[in-house]
Amino acid sequence: MISLTVNGQVHEIDVEPDKPLLWVLREDLNIVGPKFGCGVAACGACTVHVERTAVRSCSFPVSDAAGKAVVTVEGLSQGGQLHAVQRAWIENQVPQCGYCQPGFIMAAAALLQENPKPTDSDIDDVLSNICRCGTYSAIRRAVHRAAAILGGAS
């Protein structure tokens, strides 16, 4: 049995310790915000936070998350209020198809925790996720807007 705290809720699950966290979230816990994109931690569609650090869950063994706080895009909002990044995504109408957006949102939230005033270069360096629709300029605008909402005004 592995104990996971996901979005503030404790789960005891009986899975193989090397099972990727992504598949535990999606298959065993029915948390479908993190998406499968590539399976090799290259695209970022599966990005979640483990102990406030962005990780690519498709290649992250569930055993490495045991006893740690895991947050998915579903758990990013607090007290019924969207996170600043989620609000900025809506204000800037970032998504086209939307498939990659949960991973981008989680990567952006982690970036802003570490760097409240990121430059375009900082954003490009840290948000190495892949968007097949090419919404990168809208993503940059949304990250700057989220920084402003959070008081960092980049």
GROMACS .gro file of N, CA and C in nm:
model
  462
    1MET      N    1   0.084  -0.119   0.000
    1MET     CA    2   0.000   0.000   0.000
    1MET      C    3   0.088   0.125   0.000
    2ILE      N    4   0.047   0.220  -0.081
    2ILE     CA    5   0.117   0.349  -0.088
    2ILE      C    6   0.019   0.456  -0.046
    3SER      N    7   0.065   0.544   0.042
    3SER     CA    8  -0.018   0.655   0.087
    3SER      C    9   0.018   0.779   0.007
    4LEU      N   10  -0.083   0.836  -0.058
    4LEU     CA   11  -0.065   0.958  -0.138
    4LEU      C   12  -0.162   1.064  -0.089
    5THR      N   13  -0.114   1.186  -0.080
    5THR     CA   14  -0.202   1.298  -0.052
    5THR      C   15  -0.213   1.377  -0.180
    6VAL      N   16  -0.330   1.372  -0.242
    6VAL     CA   17  -0.353   1.438  -0.370
    6VAL      C   18  -0.462   1.543  -0.351
    7ASN      N   19  -0.427   1.667  -0.383
    7ASN     CA   20  -0.521   1.778  -0.369
    7ASN      C   21  -0.582   1.783  -0.229
    8GLY      N   22  -0.497   1.753  -0.130
    8GLY     CA   23  -0.538   1.760   0.009
    8GLY      C   24  -0.610   1.639   0.064
    9GLN      N   25  -0.634   1.539  -0.019
    9GLN     CA   26  -0.705   1.420   0.024
    9GLN      C   27  -0.609   1.301   0.028
   10VAL      N   28  -0.611   1.228   0.139
   10VAL     CA   29  -0.523   1.112   0.155
   10VAL      C   30  -0.587   0.990   0.088
   11HIS      N   31  -0.505   0.918   0.012
   11HIS     CA   32  -0.548   0.795  -0.056
   11HIS      C   33  -0.451   0.684  -0.020
   12GLU      N   34  -0.504   0.568   0.012
   12GLU     CA   35  -0.423   0.448   0.031
   12GLU      C   36  -0.448   0.361  -0.092
   13ILE      N   37  -0.343   0.337  -0.169
   13ILE     CA   38  -0.362   0.263  -0.293
   13ILE      C   39  -0.267   0.144  -0.301
   14ASP      N   40  -0.315   0.039  -0.359
   14ASP     CA   41  -0.237  -0.083  -0.375
   14ASP      C   42  -0.193  -0.091  -0.521
   15VAL      N   43  -0.075  -0.038  -0.548
   15VAL     CA   44  -0.019  -0.038  -0.684
   15VAL      C   45   0.130  -0.072  -0.676
   16GLU      N   46   0.183  -0.108  -0.789
   16GLU     CA   47   0.327  -0.133  -0.797
   16GLU      C   48   0.401  -0.002  -0.772
   17PRO      N   49   0.510  -0.003  -0.698
   17PRO     CA   50   0.580   0.120  -0.664
   17PRO      C   51   0.641   0.193  -0.784
   18ASP      N   52   0.666   0.121  -0.894
   18ASP     CA   53   0.724   0.186  -1.010
   18ASP      C   54   0.619   0.234  -1.111
   19LYS      N   55   0.491   0.217  -1.078
   19LYS     CA   56   0.385   0.265  -1.167
   19LYS      C   57   0.395   0.417  -1.175
   20PRO      N   58   0.392   0.474  -1.296
   20PRO     CA   59   0.400   0.619  -1.308
   20PRO      C   60   0.286   0.689  -1.235
   21LEU      N   61   0.319   0.798  -1.168
   21LEU     CA   62   0.221   0.876  -1.095
   21LEU      C   63   0.104   0.915  -1.185
   22LEU      N   64   0.131   0.948  -1.311
   22LEU     CA   65   0.024   0.986  -1.403
   22LEU      C   66  -0.085   0.879  -1.409
   23TRP      N   67  -0.044   0.754  -1.420
   23TRP     CA   68  -0.143   0.647  -1.435
   23TRP      C   69  -0.214   0.618  -1.305
   24VAL      N   70  -0.147   0.639  -1.192
   24VAL     CA   71  -0.216   0.625  -1.064
   24VAL      C   72  -0.324   0.733  -1.053
   25LEU      N   73  -0.287   0.856  -1.088
   25LEU     CA   74  -0.384   0.966  -1.082
   25LEU      C   75  -0.504   0.938  -1.172
   26ARG      N   76  -0.477   0.903  -1.297
   26ARG     CA   77  -0.584   0.887  -1.395
   26ARG      C   78  -0.663   0.759  -1.376
   27GLU      N   79  -0.594   0.646  -1.360
   27GLU     CA   80  -0.662   0.516  -1.356
   27GLU      C   81  -0.713   0.478  -1.218
   28ASP      N   82  -0.635   0.505  -1.116
   28ASP     CA   83  -0.671   0.458  -0.982
   28ASP      C   84  -0.749   0.562  -0.902
   29LEU      N   85  -0.724   0.691  -0.928
   29LEU     CA   86  -0.790   0.796  -0.851
   29LEU      C   87  -0.889   0.877  -0.934
   30ASN      N   88  -0.899   0.849  -1.063
   30ASN     CA   89  -0.992   0.918  -1.153
   30ASN      C   90  -0.972   1.070  -1.154
   31ILE      N   91  -0.846   1.111  -1.148
   31ILE     CA   92  -0.809   1.253  -1.159
   31ILE      C   93  -0.751   1.270  -1.298
   32VAL      N   94  -0.826   1.335  -1.386
   32VAL     CA   95  -0.791   1.332  -1.528
   32VAL      C   96  -0.735   1.464  -1.583
   33GLY      N   97  -0.709   1.562  -1.497
   33GLY     CA   98  -0.648   1.687  -1.544
   33GLY      C   99  -0.512   1.664  -1.608
   34PRO      N  100  -0.422   1.592  -1.541
   34PRO     CA  101  -0.293   1.561  -1.603
   34PRO      C  102  -0.316   1.469  -1.724
   35LYS      N  103  -0.257   1.503  -1.835
   35LYS     CA  104  -0.280   1.429  -1.959
   35LYS      C  105  -0.158   1.347  -1.999
   36PHE      N  106  -0.182   1.240  -2.073
   36PHE     CA  107  -0.074   1.163  -2.133
   36PHE      C  108  -0.043   1.227  -2.267
   37GLY      N  109   0.084   1.260  -2.288
   37GLY     CA  110   0.124   1.317  -2.416
   37GLY      C  111   0.230   1.233  -2.483
   38CYS      N  112   0.340   1.209  -2.414
   38CYS     CA  113   0.453   1.143  -2.479
   38CYS      C  114   0.504   1.021  -2.403
   39GLY      N  115   0.489   1.021  -2.271
   39GLY     CA  116   0.537   0.909  -2.191
   39GLY      C  117   0.684   0.913  -2.158
   40VAL      N  118   0.755   1.016  -2.203
   40VAL     CA  119   0.900   1.025  -2.177
   40VAL      C  120   0.938   1.159  -2.114
   41ALA      N  121   0.844   1.226  -2.053
   41ALA     CA  122   0.868   1.353  -1.982
   41ALA      C  123   0.918   1.465  -2.072
   42ALA      N  124   0.881   1.462  -2.198
   42ALA     CA  125   0.926   1.565  -2.291
   42ALA      C  126   0.822   1.674  -2.316
   43CYS      N  127   0.694   1.638  -2.319
   43CYS     CA  128   0.593   1.735  -2.363
   43CYS      C  129   0.532   1.818  -2.250
   44GLY      N  130   0.527   1.764  -2.129
   44GLY     CA  131   0.476   1.839  -2.015
   44GLY      C  132   0.327   1.835  -1.994
   45ALA      N  133   0.252   1.762  -2.075
   45ALA     CA  134   0.107   1.756  -2.058
   45ALA      C  135   0.068   1.694  -1.925
   46CYS      N  136   0.157   1.617  -1.865
   46CYS     CA  137   0.130   1.545  -1.742
   46CYS      C  138   0.181   1.617  -1.617
   47THR      N  139   0.222   1.743  -1.628
   47THR     CA  140   0.284   1.814  -1.518
   47THR      C  141   0.191   1.831  -1.399
   48VAL      N  142   0.242   1.795  -1.282
   48VAL     CA  143   0.174   1.813  -1.154
   48VAL      C  144   0.278   1.868  -1.056
   49HIS      N  145   0.234   1.908  -0.938
   49HIS     CA  146   0.328   1.950  -0.834
   49HIS      C  147   0.343   1.838  -0.732
   50VAL      N  148   0.466   1.810  -0.696
   50VAL     CA  149   0.497   1.721  -0.584
   50VAL      C  150   0.579   1.804  -0.489
   51GLU      N  151   0.522   1.829  -0.370
   51GLU     CA  152   0.586   1.917  -0.272
   51GLU      C  153   0.621   2.052  -0.334
   52ARG      N  154   0.525   2.108  -0.409
   52ARG     CA  155   0.534   2.241  -0.470
   52ARG      C  156   0.635   2.250  -0.584
   53THR      N  157   0.686   2.139  -0.631
   53THR     CA  158   0.779   2.136  -0.743
   53THR      C  159   0.710   2.073  -0.863
   54ALA      N  160   0.722   2.136  -0.979
   54ALA     CA  161   0.661   2.080  -1.100
   54ALA      C  162   0.738   1.955  -1.142
   55VAL      N  163   0.663   1.846  -1.162
   55VAL     CA  164   0.722   1.721  -1.210
   55VAL      C  165   0.638   1.667  -1.325
   56ARG      N  166   0.703   1.595  -1.411
   56ARG     CA  167   0.634   1.530  -1.523
   56ARG      C  168   0.593   1.391  -1.475
   57SER      N  169   0.467   1.377  -1.448
   57SER     CA  170   0.417   1.258  -1.378
   57SER      C  171   0.420   1.130  -1.462
   58CYS      N  172   0.437   1.141  -1.592
   58CYS     CA  173   0.440   1.019  -1.675
   58CYS      C  174   0.565   0.936  -1.651
   59SER      N  175   0.670   0.998  -1.598
   59SER     CA  176   0.793   0.924  -1.574
   59SER      C  177   0.834   0.931  -1.426
   60PHE      N  178   0.741   0.970  -1.340
   60PHE     CA  179   0.767   0.986  -1.197
   60PHE      C  180   0.704   0.869  -1.124
   61PRO      N  181   0.784   0.778  -1.067
   61PRO     CA  182   0.726   0.662  -0.998
   61PRO      C  183   0.639   0.704  -0.880
   62VAL      N  184   0.525   0.640  -0.865
   62VAL     CA  185   0.435   0.674  -0.756
   62VAL      C  186   0.504   0.661  -0.621
   63SER      N  187   0.597   0.569  -0.609
   63SER     CA  188   0.666   0.552  -0.481
   63SER      C  189   0.743   0.678  -0.442
   64ASP      N  190   0.787   0.756  -0.539
   64ASP     CA  191   0.859   0.881  -0.510
   64ASP      C  192   0.765   0.990  -0.459
   65ALA      N  193   0.635   0.970  -0.475
   65ALA     CA  194   0.537   1.067  -0.427
   65ALA      C  195   0.475   1.024  -0.294
   66ALA      N  196   0.506   0.905  -0.249
   66ALA     CA  197   0.448   0.853  -0.125
   66ALA      C  198   0.479   0.947  -0.009
   67GLY      N  199   0.375   0.981   0.066
   67GLY     CA  200   0.390   1.067   0.182
   67GLY      C  201   0.414   1.214   0.151
   68LYS      N  202   0.406   1.250   0.023
   68LYS     CA  203   0.429   1.389  -0.018
   68LYS      C  204   0.298   1.449  -0.069
   69ALA      N  205   0.292   1.581  -0.068
   69ALA     CA  206   0.174   1.651  -0.119
   69ALA      C  207   0.181   1.660  -0.270
   70VAL      N  208   0.080   1.605  -0.336
   70VAL     CA  209   0.067   1.610  -0.481
   70VAL      C  210  -0.050   1.702  -0.512
   71VAL      N  211  -0.029   1.795  -0.605
   71VAL     CA  212  -0.137   1.884  -0.647
   71VAL      C  213  -0.148   1.876  -0.798
   72THR      N  214  -0.271   1.857  -0.844
   72THR     CA  215  -0.299   1.856  -0.987
   72THR      C  216  -0.374   1.985  -1.020
   73VAL      N  217  -0.401   2.007  -1.147
   73VAL     CA  218  -0.473   2.128  -1.187
   73VAL      C  219  -0.609   2.136  -1.117
   74GLU      N  220  -0.669   2.022  -1.085
   74GLU     CA  221  -0.796   2.022  -1.015
   74GLU      C  222  -0.784   2.079  -0.874
   75GLY      N  223  -0.667   2.068  -0.814
   75GLY     CA  224  -0.647   2.114  -0.677
   75GLY      C  225  -0.577   2.248  -0.665
   76LEU      N  226  -0.552   2.312  -0.777
   76LEU     CA  227  -0.479   2.439  -0.775
   76LEU      C  228  -0.562   2.553  -0.716
   77SER      N  229  -0.691   2.553  -0.743
   77SER     CA  230  -0.777   2.658  -0.686
   77SER      C  231  -0.795   2.631  -0.537
   78GLN      N  232  -0.820   2.737  -0.461
   78GLN     CA  233  -0.837   2.724  -0.317
   78GLN      C  234  -0.960   2.801  -0.272
   79GLY      N  235  -1.037   2.743  -0.184
   79GLY     CA  236  -1.153   2.810  -0.128
   79GLY      C  237  -1.254   2.856  -0.231
   80GLY      N  238  -1.268   2.780  -0.338
   80GLY     CA  239  -1.363   2.816  -0.442
   80GLY      C  240  -1.315   2.926  -0.536
   81GLN      N  241  -1.191   2.970  -0.519
   81GLN     CA  242  -1.133   3.075  -0.603
   81GLN      C  243  -1.029   3.016  -0.696
   82LEU      N  244  -1.039   3.049  -0.823
   82LEU     CA  245  -0.937   3.004  -0.917
   82LEU      C  246  -0.801   3.062  -0.879
   83HIS      N  247  -0.697   2.986  -0.904
   83HIS     CA  248  -0.560   3.034  -0.886
   83HIS      C  249  -0.536   3.148  -0.985
   84ALA      N  250  -0.446   3.238  -0.952
   84ALA     CA  251  -0.414   3.351  -1.040
   84ALA      C  252  -0.377   3.305  -1.181
   85VAL      N  253  -0.306   3.195  -1.192
   85VAL     CA  254  -0.268   3.145  -1.325
   85VAL      C  255  -0.392   3.100  -1.401
   86GLN      N  256  -0.483   3.032  -1.335
   86GLN     CA  257  -0.606   2.989  -1.401
   86GLN      C  258  -0.688   3.110  -1.446
   87ARG      N  259  -0.697   3.212  -1.361
   87ARG     CA  260  -0.770   3.334  -1.399
   87ARG      C  261  -0.704   3.401  -1.518
   88ALA      N  262  -0.572   3.410  -1.517
   88ALA     CA  263  -0.500   3.474  -1.627
   88ALA      C  264  -0.517   3.395  -1.757
   89TRP      N  265  -0.523   3.263  -1.747
   89TRP     CA  266  -0.544   3.179  -1.867
   89TRP      C  267  -0.679   3.213  -1.930
   90ILE      N  268  -0.780   3.230  -1.845
   90ILE     CA  269  -0.914   3.262  -1.895
   90ILE      C  270  -0.915   3.403  -1.954
   91GLU      N  271  -0.861   3.500  -1.880
   91GLU     CA  272  -0.859   3.639  -1.927
   91GLU      C  273  -0.788   3.653  -2.062
   92ASN      N  274  -0.683   3.575  -2.082
   92ASN     CA  275  -0.605   3.584  -2.205
   92ASN      C  276  -0.649   3.484  -2.311
   93GLN      N  277  -0.755   3.411  -2.284
   93GLN     CA  278  -0.809   3.313  -2.378
   93GLN      C  279  -0.698   3.227  -2.439
   94VAL      N  280  -0.617   3.167  -2.352
   94VAL     CA  281  -0.500   3.093  -2.396
   94VAL      C  282  -0.533   2.966  -2.475
   95PRO      N  283  -0.620   2.879  -2.426
   95PRO     CA  284  -0.635   2.750  -2.494
   95PRO      C  285  -0.695   2.757  -2.633
   96GLN      N  286  -0.646   2.671  -2.719
   96GLN     CA  287  -0.716   2.644  -2.845
   96GLN      C  288  -0.778   2.507  -2.827
   97CYS      N  289  -0.702   2.401  -2.847
   97CYS     CA  290  -0.760   2.269  -2.822
   97CYS      C  291  -0.765   2.241  -2.672
   98GLY      N  292  -0.670   2.295  -2.596
   98GLY     CA  293  -0.670   2.285  -2.452
   98GLY      C  294  -0.602   2.163  -2.393
   99TYR      N  295  -0.563   2.067  -2.475
   99TYR     CA  296  -0.509   1.942  -2.422
   99TYR      C  297  -0.386   1.963  -2.334
  100CYS      N  298  -0.296   2.048  -2.374
  100CYS     CA  299  -0.171   2.068  -2.301
  100CYS      C  300  -0.183   2.168  -2.187
  101GLN      N  301  -0.292   2.239  -2.180
  101GLN     CA  302  -0.303   2.353  -2.089
  101GLN      C  303  -0.293   2.318  -1.940
  102PRO      N  304  -0.349   2.208  -1.890
  102PRO     CA  305  -0.329   2.178  -1.748
  102PRO      C  306  -0.180   2.168  -1.712
  103GLY      N  307  -0.101   2.107  -1.798
  103GLY     CA  308   0.043   2.097  -1.772
  103GLY      C  309   0.110   2.232  -1.774
  104PHE      N  310   0.072   2.317  -1.869
  104PHE     CA  311   0.128   2.452  -1.874
  104PHE      C  312   0.089   2.532  -1.751
  105ILE      N  313  -0.036   2.521  -1.708
  105ILE     CA  314  -0.083   2.594  -1.590
  105ILE      C  315  -0.004   2.552  -1.468
  106MET      N  316   0.018   2.423  -1.452
  106MET     CA  317   0.093   2.375  -1.336
  106MET      C  318   0.239   2.419  -1.342
  107ALA      N  319   0.299   2.416  -1.461
  107ALA     CA  320   0.438   2.462  -1.476
  107ALA      C  321   0.448   2.612  -1.448
  108ALA      N  322   0.350   2.689  -1.495
  108ALA     CA  323   0.350   2.834  -1.473
  108ALA      C  324   0.333   2.866  -1.325
  109ALA      N  325   0.245   2.795  -1.257
  109ALA     CA  326   0.225   2.819  -1.114
  109ALA      C  327   0.353   2.791  -1.036
  110ALA      N  328   0.423   2.684  -1.072
  110ALA     CA  329   0.550   2.653  -1.006
  110ALA      C  330   0.654   2.760  -1.036
  111LEU      N  331   0.659   2.805  -1.160
  111LEU     CA  332   0.753   2.912  -1.197
  111LEU      C  333   0.729   3.035  -1.111
  112LEU      N  334   0.604   3.077  -1.098
  112LEU     CA  335   0.573   3.199  -1.025
  112LEU      C  336   0.598   3.186  -0.875
  113GLN      N  337   0.597   3.064  -0.822
  113GLN     CA  338   0.635   3.043  -0.682
  113GLN      C  339   0.783   3.073  -0.663
  114GLU      N  340   0.863   3.036  -0.763
  114GLU     CA  341   1.008   3.054  -0.755
  114GLU      C  342   1.053   3.191  -0.804
  115ASN      N  343   0.982   3.244  -0.903
  115ASN     CA  344   1.022   3.369  -0.967
  115ASN      C  345   0.898   3.454  -0.992
  116PRO      N  346   0.866   3.544  -0.898
  116PRO     CA  347   0.742   3.620  -0.912
  116PRO      C  348   0.743   3.726  -1.022
  117LYS      N  349   0.859   3.752  -1.082
  117LYS     CA  350   0.869   3.851  -1.189
  117LYS      C  351   0.947   3.794  -1.307
  118PRO      N  352   0.896   3.691  -1.371
  118PRO     CA  353   0.972   3.628  -1.479
  118PRO      C  354   0.975   3.714  -1.606
  119THR      N  355   1.085   3.707  -1.675
  119THR     CA  356   1.096   3.770  -1.807
  119THR      C  357   1.044   3.670  -1.911
  120ASP      N  358   1.029   3.716  -2.034
  120ASP     CA  359   0.990   3.623  -2.141
  120ASP      C  360   1.091   3.510  -2.151
  121SER      N  361   1.218   3.542  -2.136
  121SER     CA  362   1.323   3.440  -2.143
  121SER      C  363   1.309   3.339  -2.029
  122ASP      N  364   1.278   3.387  -1.908
  122ASP     CA  365   1.256   3.296  -1.795
  122ASP      C  366   1.140   3.202  -1.825
  123ILE      N  367   1.033   3.258  -1.877
  123ILE     CA  368   0.914   3.179  -1.909
  123ILE      C  369   0.948   3.073  -2.014
  124ASP      N  370   1.017   3.114  -2.119
  124ASP     CA  371   1.053   3.020  -2.225
  124ASP      C  372   1.144   2.909  -2.173
  125ASP      N  373   1.237   2.945  -2.082
  125ASP     CA  374   1.331   2.846  -2.029
  125ASP      C  375   1.262   2.744  -1.939
  126VAL      N  376   1.170   2.790  -1.854
  126VAL     CA  377   1.108   2.702  -1.756
  126VAL      C  378   0.988   2.627  -1.814
  127LEU      N  379   0.908   2.694  -1.893
  127LEU     CA  380   0.790   2.630  -1.951
  127LEU      C  381   0.830   2.563  -2.083
  128SER      N  382   0.898   2.451  -2.070
  128SER     CA  383   0.947   2.379  -2.187
  128SER      C  384   0.843   2.280  -2.240
  129ASN      N  385   0.720   2.294  -2.193
  129ASN     CA  386   0.611   2.209  -2.241
  129ASN      C  387   0.589   2.233  -2.391
  130ILE      N  388   0.517   2.140  -2.452
  130ILE     CA  389   0.489   2.150  -2.595
  130ILE      C  390   0.340   2.176  -2.616
  131CYS      N  391   0.310   2.276  -2.701
  131CYS     CA  392   0.173   2.306  -2.740
  131CYS      C  393   0.164   2.292  -2.891
  132ARG      N  394   0.093   2.193  -2.937
  132ARG     CA  395   0.081   2.170  -3.081
  132ARG      C  396   0.004   2.281  -3.151
  133CYS      N  397  -0.079   2.355  -3.076
  133CYS     CA  398  -0.156   2.465  -3.135
  133CYS      C  399  -0.073   2.593  -3.143
  134GLY      N  400   0.040   2.597  -3.076
  134GLY     CA  401   0.128   2.714  -3.084
  134GLY      C  402   0.081   2.834  -3.005
  135THR      N  403   0.025   2.813  -2.888
  135THR     CA  404  -0.026   2.925  -2.809
  135THR      C  405   0.080   2.991  -2.721
  136TYR      N  406   0.206   2.979  -2.758
  136TYR     CA  407   0.316   3.025  -2.672
  136TYR      C  408   0.309   3.175  -2.639
  137SER      N  409   0.274   3.260  -2.732
  137SER     CA  410   0.268   3.403  -2.702
  137SER      C  411   0.153   3.433  -2.605
  138ALA      N  412   0.041   3.365  -2.620
  138ALA     CA  413  -0.071   3.382  -2.526
  138ALA      C  414  -0.032   3.328  -2.388
  139ILE      N  415   0.044   3.221  -2.385
  139ILE     CA  416   0.091   3.166  -2.258
  139ILE      C  417   0.181   3.267  -2.188
  140ARG      N  418   0.274   3.326  -2.261
  140ARG     CA  419   0.362   3.428  -2.201
  140ARG      C  420   0.280   3.543  -2.144
  141ARG      N  421   0.183   3.592  -2.221
  141ARG     CA  422   0.098   3.702  -2.172
  141ARG      C  423   0.024   3.661  -2.044
  142ALA      N  424  -0.026   3.540  -2.042
  142ALA     CA  425  -0.099   3.491  -1.925
  142ALA      C  426  -0.008   3.478  -1.804
  143VAL      N  427   0.114   3.434  -1.824
  143VAL     CA  428   0.207   3.423  -1.711
  143VAL      C  429   0.238   3.562  -1.655
  144HIS      N  430   0.260   3.660  -1.743
  144HIS     CA  431   0.283   3.798  -1.697
  144HIS      C  432   0.160   3.850  -1.624
  145ARG      N  433   0.040   3.819  -1.675
  145ARG     CA  434  -0.082   3.865  -1.610
  145ARG      C  435  -0.097   3.800  -1.473
  146ALA      N  436  -0.068   3.669  -1.463
  146ALA     CA  437  -0.075   3.600  -1.335
  146ALA      C  438   0.024   3.660  -1.236
  147ALA      N  439   0.143   3.695  -1.283
  147ALA     CA  440   0.242   3.760  -1.196
  147ALA      C  441   0.187   3.892  -1.142
  148ALA      N  442   0.120   3.967  -1.227
  148ALA     CA  443   0.060   4.094  -1.184
  148ALA      C  444  -0.050   4.070  -1.082
  149ILE      N  445  -0.134   3.969  -1.106
  149ILE     CA  446  -0.241   3.936  -1.012
  149ILE      C  447  -0.182   3.900  -0.876
  150LEU      N  448  -0.071   3.825  -0.879
  150LEU     CA  449  -0.007   3.781  -0.755
  150LEU      C  450   0.078   3.892  -0.691
  151GLY      N  451   0.090   4.006  -0.760
  151GLY     CA  452   0.165   4.117  -0.704
  151GLY      C  453   0.307   4.128  -0.750
  152GLY      N  454   0.350   4.039  -0.842
  152GLY     CA  455   0.488   4.042  -0.891
  152GLY      C  456   0.508   4.133  -1.011
  153ALA      N  457   0.403   4.160  -1.084
  153ALA     CA  458   0.405   4.247  -1.202
  153ALA      C  459   0.533   4.234  -1.283
  154SER      N  460   0.540   4.130  -1.365
  154SER     CA  461   0.661   4.110  -1.446
  154SER      C  462   0.659   4.193  -1.573
   0.00000   0.00000   0.00000
